[in-house]
Every structure is written in C-alpha cells, then in structure tokens.
Coordinates of C-alpha atoms in Angstrom, one line a residue:
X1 CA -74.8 -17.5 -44.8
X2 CA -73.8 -16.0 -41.5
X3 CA -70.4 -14.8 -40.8
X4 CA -68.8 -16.9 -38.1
X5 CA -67.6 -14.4 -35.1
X6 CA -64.8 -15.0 -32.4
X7 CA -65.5 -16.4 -29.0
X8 CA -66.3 -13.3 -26.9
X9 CA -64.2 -13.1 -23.8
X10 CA -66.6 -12.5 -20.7
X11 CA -63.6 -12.2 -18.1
X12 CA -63.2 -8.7 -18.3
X13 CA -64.5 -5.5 -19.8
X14 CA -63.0 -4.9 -23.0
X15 CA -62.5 -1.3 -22.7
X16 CA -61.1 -1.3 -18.7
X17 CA -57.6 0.1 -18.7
X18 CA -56.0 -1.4 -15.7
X19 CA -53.1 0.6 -16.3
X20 CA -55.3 3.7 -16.3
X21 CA -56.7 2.6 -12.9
X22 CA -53.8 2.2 -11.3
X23 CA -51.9 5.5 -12.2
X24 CA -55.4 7.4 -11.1
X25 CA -55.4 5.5 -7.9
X26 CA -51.8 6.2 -7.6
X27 CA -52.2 9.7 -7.8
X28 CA -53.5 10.2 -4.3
X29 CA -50.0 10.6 -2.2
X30 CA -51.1 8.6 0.6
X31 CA -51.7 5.7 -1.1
X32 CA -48.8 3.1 -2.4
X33 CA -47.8 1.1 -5.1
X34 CA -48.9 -1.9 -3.9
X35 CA -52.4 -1.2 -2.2
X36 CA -53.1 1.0 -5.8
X37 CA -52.8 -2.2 -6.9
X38 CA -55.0 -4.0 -5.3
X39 CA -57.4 -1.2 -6.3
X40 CA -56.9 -1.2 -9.5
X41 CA -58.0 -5.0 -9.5
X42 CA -61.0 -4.4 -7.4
X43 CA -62.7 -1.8 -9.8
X44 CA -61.8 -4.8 -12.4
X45 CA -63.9 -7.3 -10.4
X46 CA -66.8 -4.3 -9.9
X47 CA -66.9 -4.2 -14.1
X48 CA -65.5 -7.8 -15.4
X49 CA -68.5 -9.8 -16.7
X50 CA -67.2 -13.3 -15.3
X51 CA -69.7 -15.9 -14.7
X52 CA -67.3 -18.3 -12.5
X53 CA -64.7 -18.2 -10.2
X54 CA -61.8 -19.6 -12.5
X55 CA -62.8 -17.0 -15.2
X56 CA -62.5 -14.1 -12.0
X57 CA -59.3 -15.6 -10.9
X58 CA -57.8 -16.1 -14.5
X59 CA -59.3 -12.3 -15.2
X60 CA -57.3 -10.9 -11.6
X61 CA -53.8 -12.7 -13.3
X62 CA -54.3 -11.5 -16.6
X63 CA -55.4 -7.8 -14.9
X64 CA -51.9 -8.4 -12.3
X65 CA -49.1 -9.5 -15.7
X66 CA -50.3 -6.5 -17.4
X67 CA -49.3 -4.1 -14.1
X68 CA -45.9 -6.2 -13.7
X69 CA -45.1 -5.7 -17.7
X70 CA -45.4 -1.8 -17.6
X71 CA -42.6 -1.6 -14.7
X72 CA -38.6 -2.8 -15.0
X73 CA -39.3 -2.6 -10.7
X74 CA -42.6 -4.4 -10.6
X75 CA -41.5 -6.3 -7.1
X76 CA -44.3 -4.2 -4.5
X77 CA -46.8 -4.0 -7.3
X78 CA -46.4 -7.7 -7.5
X79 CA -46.6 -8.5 -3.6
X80 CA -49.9 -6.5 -3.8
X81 CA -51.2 -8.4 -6.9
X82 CA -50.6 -11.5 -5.3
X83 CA -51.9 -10.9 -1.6
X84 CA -55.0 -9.8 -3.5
X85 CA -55.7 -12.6 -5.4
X86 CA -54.7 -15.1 -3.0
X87 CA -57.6 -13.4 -0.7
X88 CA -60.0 -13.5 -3.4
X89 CA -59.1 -17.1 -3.8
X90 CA -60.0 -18.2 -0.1
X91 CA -62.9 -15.6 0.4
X92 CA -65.7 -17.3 2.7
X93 CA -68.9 -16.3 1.2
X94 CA -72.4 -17.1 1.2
X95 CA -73.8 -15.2 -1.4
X96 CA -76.7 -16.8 -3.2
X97 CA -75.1 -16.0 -6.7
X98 CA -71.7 -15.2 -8.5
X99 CA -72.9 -11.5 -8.8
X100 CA -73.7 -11.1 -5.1
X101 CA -69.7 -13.0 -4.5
X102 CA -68.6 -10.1 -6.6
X103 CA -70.4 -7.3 -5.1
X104 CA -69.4 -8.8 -1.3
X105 CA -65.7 -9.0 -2.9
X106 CA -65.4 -5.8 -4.0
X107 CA -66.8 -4.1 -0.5
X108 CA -65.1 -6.3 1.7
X109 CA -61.5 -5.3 -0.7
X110 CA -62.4 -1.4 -0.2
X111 CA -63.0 -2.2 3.6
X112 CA -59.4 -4.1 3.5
X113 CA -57.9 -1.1 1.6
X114 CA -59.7 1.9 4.1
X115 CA -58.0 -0.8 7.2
X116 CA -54.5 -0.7 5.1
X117 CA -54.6 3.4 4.9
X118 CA -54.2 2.9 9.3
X119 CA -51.4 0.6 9.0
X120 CA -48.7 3.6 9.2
X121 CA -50.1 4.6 12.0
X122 CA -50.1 1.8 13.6
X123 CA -46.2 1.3 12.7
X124 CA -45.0 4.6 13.9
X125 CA -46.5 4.3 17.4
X126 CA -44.6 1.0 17.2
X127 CA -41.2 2.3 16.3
X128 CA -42.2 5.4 18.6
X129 CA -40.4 3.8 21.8
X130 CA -37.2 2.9 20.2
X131 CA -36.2 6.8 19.2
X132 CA -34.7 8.0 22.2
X133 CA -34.9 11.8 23.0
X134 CA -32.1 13.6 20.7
X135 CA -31.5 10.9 18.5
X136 CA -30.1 11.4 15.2
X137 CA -31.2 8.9 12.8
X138 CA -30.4 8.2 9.3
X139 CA -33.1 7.4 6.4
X140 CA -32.4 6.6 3.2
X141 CA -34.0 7.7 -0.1
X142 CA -38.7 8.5 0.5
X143 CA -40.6 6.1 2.5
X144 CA -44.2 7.3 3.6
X145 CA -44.1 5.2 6.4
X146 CA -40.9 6.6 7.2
X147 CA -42.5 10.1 7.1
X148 CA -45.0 9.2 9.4
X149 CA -42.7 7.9 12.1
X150 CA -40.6 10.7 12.1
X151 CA -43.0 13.5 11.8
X152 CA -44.7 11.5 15.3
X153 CA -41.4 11.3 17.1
X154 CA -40.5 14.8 16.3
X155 CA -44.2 15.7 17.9
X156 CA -43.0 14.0 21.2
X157 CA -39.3 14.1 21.3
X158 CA -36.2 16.0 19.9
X159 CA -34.9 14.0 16.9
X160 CA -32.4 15.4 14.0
X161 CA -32.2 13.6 10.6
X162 CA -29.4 12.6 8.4
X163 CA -31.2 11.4 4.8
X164 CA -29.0 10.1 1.7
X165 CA -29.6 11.5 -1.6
X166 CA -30.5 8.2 -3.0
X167 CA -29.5 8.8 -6.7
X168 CA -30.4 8.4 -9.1
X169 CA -33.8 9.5 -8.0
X170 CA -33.0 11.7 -5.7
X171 CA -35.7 10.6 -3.2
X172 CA -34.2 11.7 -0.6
X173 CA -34.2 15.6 -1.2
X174 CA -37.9 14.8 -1.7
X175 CA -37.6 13.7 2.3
X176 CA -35.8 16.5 2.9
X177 CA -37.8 19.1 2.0
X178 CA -41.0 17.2 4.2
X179 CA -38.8 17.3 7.2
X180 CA -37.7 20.7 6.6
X181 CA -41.2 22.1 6.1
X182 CA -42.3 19.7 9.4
X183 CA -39.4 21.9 11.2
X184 CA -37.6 18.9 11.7
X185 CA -33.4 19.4 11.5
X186 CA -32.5 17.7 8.9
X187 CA -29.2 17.5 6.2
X188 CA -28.4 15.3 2.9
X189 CA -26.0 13.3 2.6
X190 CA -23.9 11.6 0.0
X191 CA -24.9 8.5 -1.5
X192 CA -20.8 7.6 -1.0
X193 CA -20.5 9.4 2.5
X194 CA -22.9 7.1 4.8
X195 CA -19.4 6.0 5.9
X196 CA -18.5 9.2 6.8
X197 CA -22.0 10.5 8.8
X198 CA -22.7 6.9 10.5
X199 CA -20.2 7.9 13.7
X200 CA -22.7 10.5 14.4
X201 CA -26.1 8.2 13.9
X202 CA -27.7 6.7 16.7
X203 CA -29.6 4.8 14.6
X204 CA -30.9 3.9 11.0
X205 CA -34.5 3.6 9.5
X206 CA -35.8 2.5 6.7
X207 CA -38.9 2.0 4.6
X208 CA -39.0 -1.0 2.1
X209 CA -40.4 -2.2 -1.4
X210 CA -41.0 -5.6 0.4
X211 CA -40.1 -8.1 3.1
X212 CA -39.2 -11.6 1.6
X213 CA -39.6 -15.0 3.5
X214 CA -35.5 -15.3 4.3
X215 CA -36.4 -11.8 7.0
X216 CA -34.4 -9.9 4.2
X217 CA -35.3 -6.7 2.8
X218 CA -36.1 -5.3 -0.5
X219 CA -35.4 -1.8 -0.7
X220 CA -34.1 1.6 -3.1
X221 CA -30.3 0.5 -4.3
X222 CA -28.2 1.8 -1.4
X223 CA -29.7 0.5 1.5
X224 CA -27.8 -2.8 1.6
X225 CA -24.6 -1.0 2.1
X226 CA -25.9 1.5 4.7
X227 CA -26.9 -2.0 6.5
X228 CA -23.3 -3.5 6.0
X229 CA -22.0 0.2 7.0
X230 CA -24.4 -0.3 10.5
X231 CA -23.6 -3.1 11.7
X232 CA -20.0 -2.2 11.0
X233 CA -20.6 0.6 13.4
X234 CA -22.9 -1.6 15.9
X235 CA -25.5 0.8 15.2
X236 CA -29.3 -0.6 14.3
X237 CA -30.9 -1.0 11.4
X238 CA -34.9 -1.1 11.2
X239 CA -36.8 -1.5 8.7
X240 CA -40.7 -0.8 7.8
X241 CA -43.0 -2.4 6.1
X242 CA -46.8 -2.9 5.6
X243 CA -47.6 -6.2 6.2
X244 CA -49.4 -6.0 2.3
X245 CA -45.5 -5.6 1.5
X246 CA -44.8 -9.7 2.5
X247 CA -43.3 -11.5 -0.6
X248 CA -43.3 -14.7 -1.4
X249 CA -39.3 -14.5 -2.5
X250 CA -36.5 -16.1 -1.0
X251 CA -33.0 -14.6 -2.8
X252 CA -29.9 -15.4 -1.4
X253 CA -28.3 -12.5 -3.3
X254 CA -28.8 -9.4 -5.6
X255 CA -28.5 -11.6 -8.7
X256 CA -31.9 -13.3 -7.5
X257 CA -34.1 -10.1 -7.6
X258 CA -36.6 -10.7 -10.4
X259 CA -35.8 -7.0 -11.5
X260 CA -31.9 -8.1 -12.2
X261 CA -31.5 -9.0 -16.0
X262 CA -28.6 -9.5 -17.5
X263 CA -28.0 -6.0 -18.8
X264 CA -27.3 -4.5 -15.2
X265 CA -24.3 -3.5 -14.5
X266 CA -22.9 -5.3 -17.7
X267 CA -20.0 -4.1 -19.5
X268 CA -20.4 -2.8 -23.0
X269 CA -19.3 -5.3 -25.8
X270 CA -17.1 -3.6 -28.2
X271 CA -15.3 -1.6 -25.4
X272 CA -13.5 1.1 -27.7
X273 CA -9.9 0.8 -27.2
X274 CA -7.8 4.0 -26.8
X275 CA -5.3 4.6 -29.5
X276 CA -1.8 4.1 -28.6
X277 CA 1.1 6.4 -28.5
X278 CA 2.1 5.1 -32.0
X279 CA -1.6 5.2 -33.6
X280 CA -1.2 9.3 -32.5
X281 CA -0.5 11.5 -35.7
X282 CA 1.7 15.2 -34.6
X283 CA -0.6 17.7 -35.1
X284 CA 1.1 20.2 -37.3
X285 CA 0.4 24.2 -37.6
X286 CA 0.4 26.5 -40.3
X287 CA 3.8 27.5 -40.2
X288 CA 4.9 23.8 -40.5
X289 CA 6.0 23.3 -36.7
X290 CA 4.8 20.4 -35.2
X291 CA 3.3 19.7 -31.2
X292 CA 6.0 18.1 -30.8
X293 CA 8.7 21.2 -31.4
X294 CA 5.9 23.2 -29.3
X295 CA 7.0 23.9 -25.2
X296 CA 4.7 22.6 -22.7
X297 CA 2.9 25.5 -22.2
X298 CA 1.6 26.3 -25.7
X299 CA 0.9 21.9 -25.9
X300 CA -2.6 21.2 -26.3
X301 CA -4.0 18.0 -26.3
X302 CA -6.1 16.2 -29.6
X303 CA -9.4 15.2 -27.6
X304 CA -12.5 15.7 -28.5
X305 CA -13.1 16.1 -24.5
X306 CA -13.3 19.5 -23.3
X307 CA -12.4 20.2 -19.6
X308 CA -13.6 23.3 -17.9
X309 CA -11.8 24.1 -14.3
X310 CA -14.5 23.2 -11.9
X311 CA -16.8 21.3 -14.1
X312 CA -18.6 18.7 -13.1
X313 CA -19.4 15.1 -14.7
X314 CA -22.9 13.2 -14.4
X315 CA -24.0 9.7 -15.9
X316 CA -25.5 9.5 -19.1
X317 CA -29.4 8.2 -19.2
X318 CA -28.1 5.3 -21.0
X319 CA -25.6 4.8 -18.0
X320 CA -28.2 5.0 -15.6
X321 CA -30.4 2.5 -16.6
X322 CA -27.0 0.2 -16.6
X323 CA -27.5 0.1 -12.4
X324 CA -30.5 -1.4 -10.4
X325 CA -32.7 0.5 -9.2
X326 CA -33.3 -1.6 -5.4
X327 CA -30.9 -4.3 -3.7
X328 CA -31.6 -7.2 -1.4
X329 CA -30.1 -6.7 2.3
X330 CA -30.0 -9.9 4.0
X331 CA -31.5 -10.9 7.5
X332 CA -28.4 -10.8 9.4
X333 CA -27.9 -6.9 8.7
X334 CA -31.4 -6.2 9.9
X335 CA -32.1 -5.4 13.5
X336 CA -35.8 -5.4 13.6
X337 CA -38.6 -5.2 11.5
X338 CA -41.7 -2.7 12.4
X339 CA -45.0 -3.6 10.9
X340 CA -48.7 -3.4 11.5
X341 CA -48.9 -6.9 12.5
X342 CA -45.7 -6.2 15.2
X343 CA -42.1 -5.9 15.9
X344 CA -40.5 -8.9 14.3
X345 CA -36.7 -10.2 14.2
X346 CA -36.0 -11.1 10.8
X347 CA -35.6 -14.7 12.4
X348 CA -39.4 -13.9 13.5
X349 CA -40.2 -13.3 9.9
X350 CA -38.2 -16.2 9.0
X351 CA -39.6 -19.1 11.6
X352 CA -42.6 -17.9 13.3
X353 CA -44.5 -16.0 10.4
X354 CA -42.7 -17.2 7.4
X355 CA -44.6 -15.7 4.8
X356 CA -46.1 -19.4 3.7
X357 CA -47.5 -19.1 7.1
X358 CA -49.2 -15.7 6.7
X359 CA -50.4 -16.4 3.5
X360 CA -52.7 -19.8 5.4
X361 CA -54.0 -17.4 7.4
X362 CA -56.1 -16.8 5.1
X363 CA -58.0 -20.0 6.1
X364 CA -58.9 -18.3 9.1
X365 CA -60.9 -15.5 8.6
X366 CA -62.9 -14.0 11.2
X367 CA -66.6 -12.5 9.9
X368 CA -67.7 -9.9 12.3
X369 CA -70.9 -8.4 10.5
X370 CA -69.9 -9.2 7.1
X371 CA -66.2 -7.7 8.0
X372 CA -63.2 -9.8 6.6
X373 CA -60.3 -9.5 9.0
X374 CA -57.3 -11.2 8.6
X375 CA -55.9 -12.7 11.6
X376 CA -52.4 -12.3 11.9
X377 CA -51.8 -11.5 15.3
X378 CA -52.4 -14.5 16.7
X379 CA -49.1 -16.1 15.9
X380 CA -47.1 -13.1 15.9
X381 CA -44.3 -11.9 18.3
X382 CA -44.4 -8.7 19.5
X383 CA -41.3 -7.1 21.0
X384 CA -41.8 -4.1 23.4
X385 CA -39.3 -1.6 23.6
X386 CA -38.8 -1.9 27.5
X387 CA -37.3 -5.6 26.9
X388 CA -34.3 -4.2 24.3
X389 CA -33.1 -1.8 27.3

C-alpha cells in the first residue's frame, strides 16, 4: 500500500523567500522600492522550476501578492510588480526551449534593471535647465532622484534649499543632512509652515511613489498641500518620477488610494466623555477643608495630566498609524513632470502617453543584439526649457 502524496507545486522553489530577496536587494541605497522589486522576481524566475508560461506568470503574481501583503504602502512596490510582469508577458523570444525563455528573461530583466540605475541621471539633466542661478527651491520629505538633481544643479549653479520635515518619518532631515554634507545651504521646515517659507521659494520639487494615468501624483502625505500652497502662490510645482514608477490607477481623490482603509483618520468609537461640573467630587484635605474653601493660588486641579512649563506633546504610535502615510495631488496642481522618457504636462501623461498607452508599447520592442529596449520615446513630448521662458 503506498501512501498517496500531495500534488508538488513546480511554480516556484519551495524554500525562495521573496521577501528575503527584496529586503537584501533593498539594502543597496541606490536602488528603489520598485526596481528591488522587480529583482526580487527575476532571481524567482532564475530558481522557479516552471515548465510553461502560465505556471511562470501565475508563479510572478503569487511572488508580487506576497511583496504587496507585507506593506500597508505597497503602491511603488506594486507599479514595479506589475511593469515586470506585464514585460515578461509580451517578451519576444526565440529560444528553442522554456529553460533557454527563462535564462533570456532573467538577463534581458538585469539588463533592464542596470538601464533603470541611469534613469536619474537622465532626469536631473532634464530638470537641470529649469533651476535658474540662485534659486531657492523647496523639497519635501527624501527622494533619490531628488538628491540627484540637486546635488547637479548645485555643481553648476548657486541653488539654496528649503526641505519639510515630513513627519512622521522625518524624511526630510534625512535630505537635509545629504545637502548639508554636499555643502549645499539648506534649512527644515515645518510640516505646518510651507505657508509661511513659500513667499521665499522660487520653485518646488518633488520626487514621487508613482504617477497615475489621470497626470496626478502619488507622493509622502504632505505633498498635496504644498501643491495647493503653490499654485496659491503661482509658483511651480514638478514632480519626478522613473518612468518604472507609471501606475495603472486613476483616483479622483485620497479616499481612492488603495493604501486608504477605513481606519485612517477615523474617530475612536467609544469617545470617552469628560465628566461634567456636577460628576466632580471636592477634593477634601486632612484638616477637613475642602478645594472649594481653598484661594486660587493654593487650587490644584484633579487630573491625572501633568503639565510641565515648556513641555512638549507628540502623537502616540497608536495615533500615528491613524494618518496616511502618502496623498494623491491631482493634475491641475502639477506644473510638469520630469522623467527618463521626457518632460511631460500632466495633460501629456494624461492624453499622449496615458499609461494604457505605455504599457502597449510593449508590443514594440526593438531587439538590437539580443537587447530588449522599450520604446517609449517615440510618442512622447518633450518640452525644452528655452520654450517655458
């Protein structure tokens, strides 16, 4: 009699830890959340033991859910997860087997992620032409691309920086201390005093989580109302973004995010009510006299909350996970969008290169000695600096 044994799963290695693989990946600064991603999922290609493409595919989603369920803020994880499987999807091949498909996958997704490393680059020579000698921008919270585009302009020209604090992580002293060490001028500011600093900005910049199809922005909490703050002001707001960081979302407000649930920003349910002046009981000393027989000076107050002159208050963990931790700014807010593929409106992003559109490019990949490219450019509009002035 033989024991009957459970169906072995052959689409992926039973002992690969995608989760490990992406925190190792991770580790390196210069890489981000989404291309660590799409890491992660090629070294899970290099050891799955799928046979077909359906079982690779099914393998890649099963790989991506279990990134997306280990973050409440899984949105540029996700915009990588997908971009990567949607190119694995339509990958031209002519491989004589499934294991020569895989091994041609895996190099031409290294290739694609070596490419991806240039992409800042790329997008602070773009931005390079709209900082003006002397300009004092404003940046909110730690964008690497950010980084990159400052640290160039400060190279070439005289620039001072304004950054927020961008509680509650506190990003932004994280940018602060870069720029210091770069020798670039640079001071925090409040989270609640953008208002206060913008008369003094020339202009605003921005990194991003990830650009959605409506030419909005998805960004740390507290960018949306630096954009409303701008535009206020008539000063500009850009934004960059990797063009890995596309995302097939279209919310029309901050209630569309997928990382809103219903517990942000909710209010507790059994509120506790204070006591009223009647539920108060006198508090009585020894001697029998009560608080109320006492003068005001010698009153002191039944609370179990202690103030000390010039203390200071700060929100509770619990409190903190109450609030969202990145809002939605809309199109209208945004000046201009810098990427690797160009300078875009957000009514670029929006008509021209939708993100539907970018995602068909995929059909039309260009093999130049076994070298995927994809081909964006061709229907992208590129604004030059010169034209804006």
């Amino acid at each position: 009699m033989t024991v009957p044994t459970s169906p072995i799963d052959h689409r992926r290695p039973l002992d690969f830890d995608i989760y490990g693989t992406y925190s190792r990946i991770l580790q390196d600064e210069k890489i981000s959340k989404p291309l660590a991603a799409m890491l992660a999922l090629t070294e899970l290609i290099e050891q799955s033991n799928t046979g077909t493409m359906f079982e690779l595919v099914q393998a890649l989603n099963e790989g991506a859910e279990e990134l997306r369920k280990r973050f409440t803020n899984s949105i540029s994880i996700n915009a990588g997860c997908e971009l990567f499987i949607a190119f694995v999807t339509l990958f031209p091949h002519e491989s004589s087997s499934f294991n020569d498909l895989k091994i041609e996958l895996v190099e031409q997704c290294r290739h694609y992620a070596n490419e991806a490393m240039s992409y800042r680059e790329r997008i602070a020579n773009l931005a390079l032409g709209f900082i003006k000698d002397d300009s004092v921008i404003l940046t909110h919270s730690y964008s690497r691309v950010v980084m990159q585009a400052l640290l160039l302009a400060h190279k070439q020209k005289r620039i001072s920086v304004y950054v927020t604090e961008a509680r509650p992580s506190g990003n932004g002293l994280k940018t602060y201390h870069a720029l210091t060490a770069a020798g670039i001028p640079c001071t925090v500011v409040l989270d609640s005093a953008v208002t206060y600093v913008m008369d003094k900005v020339d202009l605003v910049l921005v990194g991003s989580e990830a650009v959605v199809e409506s030419g909005g922005l998805i960004n740390a909490v507290g960018s949306n109302q630096i954009a409303v703050i701008a535009k206020a002001a008539n000063k500009p707001f850009y934004a960059m973004a990797e063009s890995y960081k596309f995302h097939r979302l279209f919310p029309l407000s901050q209630y569309d995010l997928p990382t809103h649930t219903s517990d942000i920003l909710s209010f507790p349910r059994q509120p506790a009510r204070p006591p009223s002046l009647t539920d108060v009981q006198p508090v009585v000393s020894e001697n029998g006299t009560s608080q109320d027989d006492l003068p005001p000076s010698k009153f002191q107050p039944s609370t179990s909350l202690h103030l000390v002159p010039g203390s200071t208050f700060s929100m509770t963990p619990e409190q903190t996970k109450l609030n969202p931790e990145v809002d939605y700014t809309r199109p209208d807010l945004i000046s201009l969008v810098f990427s690797d593929v160009g300078i875009l409106t957000p009514e670029g992003i929006r008509k021209s290169i939708s993100l539907l559109k970018v995602f068909r490019t995929f059909k039309y990949l260009i093999r130049d000695d076994k070298c995927i490219q994809l081909d964006f450019r061709s229907c992208t509009p590129i604004i030059k600096a010169s034209s804006l002035y």
